[in-house]
Short mmCIF file of C-alpha atoms in Angstrom, two decimals:
data_model
loop_
_atom_site.label_atom_id
_atom_site.label_comp_id
_atom_site.label_asym_id
_atom_site.label_seq_id
_atom_site.Cartn_x
_atom_site.Cartn_y
_atom_site.Cartn_z
CA MET A 17 35.59 7.25 1.65
CA LYS A 18 32.15 6.13 1.76
CA SER A 19 31.18 8.42 -1.19
CA VAL A 20 34.19 6.66 -3.38
CA LEU A 21 32.47 3.16 -2.14
CA VAL A 22 29.06 4.05 -3.43
CA ALA A 23 30.31 5.40 -6.64
CA GLY A 24 32.42 2.33 -7.41
CA THR A 25 29.45 0.05 -6.63
CA LEU A 26 27.08 2.01 -9.01
CA LEU A 27 29.64 1.86 -11.68
CA VAL A 28 29.71 -1.86 -11.51
CA ALA A 29 25.91 -2.26 -10.99
CA GLY A 30 25.61 -0.09 -13.66
CA SER A 31 27.45 -2.59 -16.16
CA VAL A 32 26.99 -5.90 -17.87
CA MET A 33 28.44 -8.90 -16.11
CA ALA A 34 31.71 -9.80 -17.51
CA GLN A 35 31.91 -12.39 -19.92
CA ASP A 36 33.37 -13.30 -23.52
CA TYR A 37 31.30 -12.68 -26.69
CA ASN A 38 31.28 -12.67 -30.46
CA ARG A 39 29.93 -10.23 -32.68
CA VAL A 40 29.18 -10.43 -36.62
CA GLY A 41 28.34 -7.45 -38.44
CA LEU A 42 27.72 -5.93 -41.95
CA SER A 43 28.74 -2.11 -42.15
CA TYR A 44 28.39 0.73 -44.67
CA ASN A 45 32.11 2.30 -45.14
CA SER A 46 32.99 5.65 -46.33
CA ASP A 47 36.76 6.33 -46.58
CA HIS A 48 38.69 9.65 -47.59
CA TYR A 49 41.70 9.72 -49.77
CA GLY A 50 43.22 12.93 -49.09
CA TYR A 51 45.91 14.36 -51.10
CA ASN A 52 48.27 16.95 -49.43
CA LYS A 53 49.11 20.37 -50.82
CA GLU A 54 52.37 19.43 -52.77
CA PHE A 55 49.81 17.52 -55.38
CA TYR A 56 47.94 20.66 -56.04
CA GLY A 57 50.10 23.69 -55.13
CA ASN A 58 47.69 26.60 -53.95
CA ASP A 59 44.87 26.00 -56.35
CA LYS A 60 42.02 24.16 -53.93
CA GLU A 61 40.23 23.24 -57.22
CA ASP A 62 43.06 20.98 -58.09
CA ASP A 63 42.98 18.93 -55.17
CA PRO A 64 42.28 15.37 -56.24
CA SER A 65 41.00 14.22 -52.72
CA PHE A 66 38.19 11.53 -53.01
CA ASN A 67 35.55 9.33 -51.17
CA THR A 68 34.99 6.01 -51.45
CA ASN A 69 31.61 4.15 -50.59
CA GLY A 70 31.01 0.74 -49.87
CA LEU A 71 30.72 -2.44 -47.34
CA GLY A 72 32.50 -4.45 -44.52
CA LEU A 73 32.30 -7.74 -42.94
CA ASN A 74 32.88 -7.82 -39.92
CA TYR A 75 34.20 -9.93 -37.14
CA ILE A 76 34.94 -9.53 -33.21
CA HIS A 77 35.89 -11.25 -30.19
CA GLY A 78 35.63 -9.71 -26.91
CA PHE A 79 38.04 -11.20 -24.19
CA SER A 80 36.90 -10.44 -20.65
CA LEU A 81 39.51 -8.68 -18.79
CA HIS A 82 38.14 -8.87 -15.33
CA LYS A 83 36.10 -11.30 -13.74
CA THR A 84 33.41 -8.28 -12.84
CA LEU A 85 34.08 -5.38 -14.21
CA PRO A 86 33.07 -5.22 -17.56
CA MET A 87 36.21 -4.58 -19.51
CA TYR A 88 37.32 -6.51 -22.67
CA LEU A 89 39.68 -6.45 -25.33
CA GLU A 90 38.35 -6.57 -28.70
CA VAL A 91 40.21 -8.28 -31.33
CA GLY A 92 38.65 -9.18 -34.82
CA GLY A 93 38.87 -8.46 -38.37
CA SER A 94 37.20 -7.10 -41.22
CA LEU A 95 37.03 -7.61 -44.78
CA ASN A 96 36.32 -4.44 -46.71
CA PHE A 97 35.34 -3.16 -50.04
CA GLY A 98 35.32 0.45 -51.57
CA PHE A 99 34.57 2.08 -54.64
CA LYS A 100 34.46 5.49 -56.42
CA ASN A 101 32.87 5.92 -59.65
CA THR A 102 33.19 9.62 -61.66
CA SER A 103 31.28 10.70 -65.02
CA GLU A 104 32.35 14.23 -66.30
CA LYS A 105 30.83 15.28 -69.83
CA MET A 106 32.82 17.81 -72.09
CA ILE A 107 32.17 18.97 -75.94
CA ASP A 108 35.49 18.31 -77.84
CA GLU A 109 35.61 19.85 -81.72
CA GLY A 110 31.63 19.78 -81.30
CA GLU A 111 31.75 16.04 -80.01
CA MET A 112 30.07 15.55 -76.60
CA ILE A 113 32.42 12.98 -74.31
CA ASN A 114 31.69 11.70 -71.47
CA PHE A 115 35.12 10.70 -69.19
CA LYS A 116 34.79 8.28 -66.76
CA THR A 117 36.99 7.02 -64.02
CA GLN A 118 36.87 3.92 -61.57
CA PHE A 119 38.56 3.13 -58.39
CA GLN A 120 38.49 0.12 -56.31
CA ASN A 121 39.80 -1.07 -52.78
CA ILE A 122 39.85 -4.40 -51.28
CA ASN A 123 41.34 -4.55 -47.45
CA LEU A 124 41.54 -6.93 -44.47
CA THR A 125 41.72 -4.79 -41.22
CA VAL A 126 42.62 -6.33 -37.90
CA PRO A 127 41.22 -4.11 -34.88
CA VAL A 128 42.58 -4.32 -31.49
CA SER A 129 40.31 -2.33 -28.94
CA PHE A 130 39.85 -1.57 -25.31
CA ALA A 131 36.16 -1.77 -24.65
CA TRP A 132 33.57 -0.94 -21.61
CA LYS A 133 30.07 -2.15 -21.41
CA PHE A 134 27.40 -0.24 -19.82
CA ASN A 135 23.99 -1.43 -19.01
CA VAL A 136 21.75 1.38 -19.45
CA ALA A 137 18.51 -0.27 -18.98
CA LYS A 138 17.10 -3.91 -19.37
CA ASN A 139 18.57 -5.47 -22.66
CA PHE A 140 19.88 -2.20 -23.21
CA TYR A 141 23.68 -1.32 -23.72
CA ILE A 142 26.23 1.12 -24.84
CA THR A 143 29.88 0.01 -25.47
CA PRO A 144 32.59 2.86 -26.15
CA TYR A 145 36.02 1.57 -27.38
CA THR A 146 39.15 2.84 -28.66
CA GLY A 147 42.49 1.18 -30.12
CA ILE A 148 44.52 0.58 -33.27
CA ASN A 149 43.94 -1.19 -36.31
CA PHE A 150 46.34 -2.93 -39.00
CA LYS A 151 45.48 -2.89 -42.48
CA PHE A 152 46.41 -5.00 -45.43
CA ASN A 153 45.61 -3.37 -48.90
CA PHE A 154 44.89 -6.33 -51.05
CA LEU A 155 43.94 -4.17 -54.19
CA THR A 156 43.87 -0.79 -54.96
CA GLN A 157 43.14 -0.18 -58.94
CA GLY A 158 42.04 2.35 -60.93
CA ARG A 159 41.18 3.02 -64.71
CA ALA A 160 39.87 5.49 -66.87
CA GLY A 161 37.44 5.61 -69.87
CA ALA A 162 35.56 7.84 -72.48
CA THR A 163 32.10 7.53 -74.10
CA VAL A 164 31.67 8.63 -77.43
CA ASP A 165 28.45 8.12 -79.47
CA GLY A 166 27.17 5.37 -76.42
CA LYS A 167 30.63 3.29 -77.08
CA THR A 168 32.77 3.56 -73.93
CA VAL A 169 36.41 2.64 -74.44
CA TRP A 170 38.27 1.83 -70.81
CA THR A 171 41.72 1.80 -70.09
CA ASP A 172 43.30 -1.15 -68.15
CA TRP A 173 43.16 -1.70 -64.61
CA VAL A 174 46.19 -0.29 -62.88
CA ASN A 175 47.00 -1.81 -59.38
CA VAL A 176 49.42 0.86 -58.13
CA LEU A 177 50.31 -1.84 -55.28
CA LYS A 178 52.53 -3.17 -57.75
CA GLU A 179 55.08 -1.98 -60.28
CA ASN A 180 53.76 -1.32 -63.88
CA GLU A 181 56.09 -0.77 -66.63
CA ASP A 182 53.21 0.16 -69.04
CA TYR A 183 52.61 3.08 -66.75
CA ASP A 184 55.38 4.02 -65.50
CA ILE A 185 55.02 2.88 -61.91
CA GLU A 186 58.48 2.21 -60.40
CA LYS A 187 59.10 0.59 -57.13
CA ASP A 188 58.88 3.68 -55.00
CA GLU A 189 56.10 5.00 -56.53
CA THR A 190 53.91 2.39 -55.77
CA TRP A 191 50.85 2.54 -52.44
CA ASN A 192 51.49 0.74 -49.34
CA VAL A 193 50.06 -2.63 -49.06
CA PHE A 194 50.59 -2.26 -45.09
CA GLN A 195 48.91 0.96 -43.07
CA MET A 196 48.32 1.25 -39.39
CA GLY A 197 45.77 3.76 -37.41
CA TRP A 198 43.74 4.57 -34.59
CA HIS A 199 40.36 4.48 -34.32
CA LEU A 200 37.13 4.98 -31.35
CA GLY A 201 33.51 4.21 -31.50
CA VAL A 202 30.54 3.00 -29.71
CA ASN A 203 28.11 -0.13 -29.78
CA PHE A 204 24.47 0.45 -29.05
CA GLY A 205 23.42 -2.78 -27.94
CA TRP A 206 19.44 -4.33 -27.68
CA LYS A 207 19.50 -7.82 -26.65
CA GLN A 208 21.33 -9.47 -29.17
CA PHE A 209 21.28 -6.87 -31.85
CA SER A 210 23.92 -3.55 -32.13
CA LEU A 211 24.47 -0.68 -33.96
CA GLY A 212 28.09 0.55 -34.21
CA LEU A 213 29.50 3.91 -35.09
CA GLN A 214 33.40 4.13 -35.67
CA CYS A 215 35.73 6.70 -37.31
CA GLY A 216 39.64 6.59 -37.38
CA VAL A 217 42.59 7.69 -38.85
CA ASP A 218 45.54 5.74 -40.41
CA PHE A 219 49.08 7.04 -39.57
CA ILE A 220 50.54 5.09 -42.07
CA PRO A 221 49.58 6.96 -45.16
CA ALA A 222 48.19 4.83 -48.35
CA TYR A 223 50.81 6.41 -50.45
CA LYS A 224 53.91 8.47 -49.47
CA GLU A 225 56.97 9.33 -51.82
CA THR A 226 59.71 11.91 -51.39
CA VAL A 227 61.25 13.69 -54.49
CA LYS A 228 64.67 15.07 -54.62
CA PHE A 229 65.70 16.74 -57.71
CA GLU A 230 67.76 19.73 -58.76
CA GLY A 231 67.26 21.57 -55.08
CA LEU A 232 63.59 20.07 -54.98
CA ASN A 233 62.68 18.26 -51.73
CA GLU A 234 58.69 17.53 -51.51
CA THR A 235 57.03 14.75 -50.11
CA TYR A 236 53.88 13.40 -51.82
CA LYS A 237 51.21 11.40 -49.72
CA VAL A 238 47.68 10.58 -49.70
CA ASN A 239 46.33 10.00 -46.25
CA THR A 240 43.63 8.03 -45.56
CA SER A 241 40.53 8.41 -42.61
CA ASN A 242 37.54 6.13 -42.23
CA PHE A 243 33.90 6.47 -41.34
CA LYS A 244 31.61 2.93 -40.61
CA LEU A 245 28.19 2.11 -39.58
CA THR A 246 27.73 -1.42 -38.52
CA LEU A 247 24.69 -3.40 -37.88
CA GLY A 248 25.67 -6.46 -35.90
CA TYR A 249 24.92 -9.40 -34.05
CA GLU A 250 26.07 -10.61 -30.88
CA PHE A 251 26.60 -14.25 -29.32
#
């Protein structure tokens, strides 16, 4: 019994006194768009999966859940911008052509997390956390182009969140505006500055379509996961 009391005392003593806080940050984001096997069959080289790089503007408010124990409910928002550009040169009828693609995504993610702050040393703390997030995609678009003799011709931007008759995108073929997922991460804090690492997976995919035709019954999915590195300021 005495050892349990000692352990509990040390746990509280090694933790930051519980009080609400705010944190703003700028993050580097890397998102993975993973296409399932139905898109490319058995030929892995035809897998169209890709990664985007971008940045995020982040805000978190930590609500204290206990008067002395440093347990927090973190709620906030993150405005994220992701980009992907590709370029491939090919020779067609003796002419060099540079084929290009561009992809962009803008979304607002609302995380809800449980966090615990540990005071490791003077002015230095560690805050592990885990939770769920709600993602609202404002824009998911792409276009293709080709450069010949220094001149580039692009197609129109196509927003796959909406129907598009010109590109045969019907309602059941649009990508999801709303996604939901889970995440886990840790913040390392020194005084009012922090460095955060986070990874997560969306269990509602970015895209899902089931095709049933003449005995065919296949589900096509694009699943998304993410990694985030954040520099923050807490007050």
